[in-house]
Amino acid sequence: MPELPEVEITARRIGAALEGARVESVQAPGINALKTYDPPLSELEGATVLGLRRRGKHLIVDFDDELSLLVHLMSAGRLQLYDKRAGPRDRTSRLLVRLEDGRELRLREFGSRQRAWVKLLRTDELDDDEALADLGPEAWPDPPPFEELLGSPRPLHSLLRDQHVITGIGRSWVDEILHAAQLSPFKRGDDVVPLEAERLREATVLRLGDALEHYEEVVSLPIPDKLPMPLTVHRRQGEPCPRCGATLEAVHYEDYVMSYCPACQTEGRVLKDRRLSRLLK
Ligand SMILES: [Zn+2]
C-alpha cells in the first residue's frame, strides 16, 4: 500500500525528527529482512542520522561514516519512530534501530507474509544497487513527457505501475491517476495520443501532489499504522463516480482490485471481471 505520497510523508516526518540522533544498536529480527551482510549492522553503532529521503517507493536513511539503510516497505510495511522501546512480544518488527536518546526506529510489517526488506550499503554504492539502478524517472514532482515513457503495447494500468518505466505509483494511485486523466486502464501505451499523454502526466503530478498536501495537513508522528489515503476511486466500486455520478466498476485480480468509471474512462463499457469469468468457466 505505501506508494510515493505515503513514503514521501514518512521520509519527511521521520527525517525531521531523527536528524542528528545517534545510534546505540541495530537488530534485524525478521526472517530475511536484512538482504546484506557487508558492512555488518554493527557498523551503525555510534553513527549519526543525517536524514531520510525517498527514491521511488524506497526509503533511504543516511548516516555519517558514508552508510545508508535502504528500506522497501513492500505492501504492508511501515517505518515508525517510537519514544519507547519495543517489548520482546512485538513480532511485527523487522528492523529495530535503538537510539542513544531512548527512542527507537522500527520497520514493522502487518500481514502474514514477510516481504519488507532492508539493505545496509555504503552511501556511494546506493545508486548501483539493483533495487535502485534500473528505476525509471520519479512520477512526482516533475516527470519527463509521458510520450517518451509509454511507447509499448502494454496497457496503461500495468505500464504506470512498472517501476522501470516510472517510479512511485502502485495499485492504489494508478486507479486515481487514470480516472483523473479519463483514460481506460486497458488502453495500450502506444495508442496514447500526445494530448492524452500530456493529460496523463498532469493527472499524475496533480493527484500525487494533492495526496502529499493532504498528508502534510493530517499526518504527524507517530506515523499511524493505517494512513488516511484520500482515494476517491480505488476500491470504491458500487459508489458514484466523483466526477459524473455513474456507478464505479472494478475488475478483480488474484491479489488486487482495479477500479474505474465506465462513463469517464471506457466509453460506457463495463470491463470483464476476470475473477467472475474464471469462476463461471
Ligand atoms: Zn465518471
Coordinates of N, CA, C and O and ligand atoms in Angstrom, one line a residue, residues 179 182 240-248 261-265, ligand 1:
H179 N -8.3 7.7 -13.6 CA -9.6 8.3 -13.6 C -9.5 9.8 -13.8 O -10.3 10.4 -14.5
Q182 N -9.0 10.5 -17.3 CA -10.1 9.9 -18.1 C -9.6 9.0 -19.2 O -10.0 9.1 -20.4
P240 N -20.9 6.2 -6.4 CA -21.0 7.1 -7.6 C -19.6 7.7 -7.9 O -18.8 8.0 -7.0
C241 N -19.3 7.8 -9.2 CA -18.1 8.5 -9.7 C -18.1 9.9 -9.2 O -19.1 10.6 -9.3
P242 N -17.0 10.4 -8.6 CA -16.9 11.7 -8.0 C -17.0 12.8 -9.1 O -17.4 13.9 -8.8
R243 N -16.8 12.4 -10.4 CA -16.9 13.4 -11.5 C -18.3 13.4 -12.1 O -18.9 14.5 -12.3
C244 N -18.8 12.2 -12.5 CA -20.1 12.2 -13.3 C -21.2 11.5 -12.6 O -22.3 11.5 -13.1
G245 N -21.0 10.8 -11.5 CA -22.1 10.2 -10.8 C -22.4 8.8 -11.2 O -23.2 8.1 -10.6
A246 N -21.9 8.3 -12.3 CA -22.1 6.9 -12.8 C -21.5 6.0 -11.7 O -20.7 6.4 -10.9
T247 N -22.0 4.7 -11.7 CA -21.5 3.8 -10.7 C -20.1 3.3 -11.1 O -19.9 2.8 -12.2
L248 N -19.2 3.4 -10.1 CA -17.8 2.9 -10.4 C -17.8 1.4 -10.4 O -18.6 0.7 -9.7
C261 N -14.3 4.3 -13.7 CA -15.6 4.7 -14.0 C -15.9 4.4 -15.5 O -15.2 5.0 -16.4
P262 N -16.9 3.6 -15.8 CA -17.2 3.3 -17.2 C -17.5 4.6 -18.1 O -17.0 4.7 -19.2
A263 N -18.3 5.5 -17.5 CA -18.7 6.7 -18.2 C -17.5 7.6 -18.5 O -17.3 8.1 -19.6
C264 N -16.6 7.7 -17.6 CA -15.4 8.7 -17.8 C -14.3 8.0 -18.5 O -13.4 8.7 -19.1
Q265 N -14.1 6.7 -18.4 CA -12.9 6.1 -18.8 C -13.0 5.1 -20.0 O -12.0 4.9 -20.7
Ligands
ZN1 ZN -17.3 9.1 -14.1

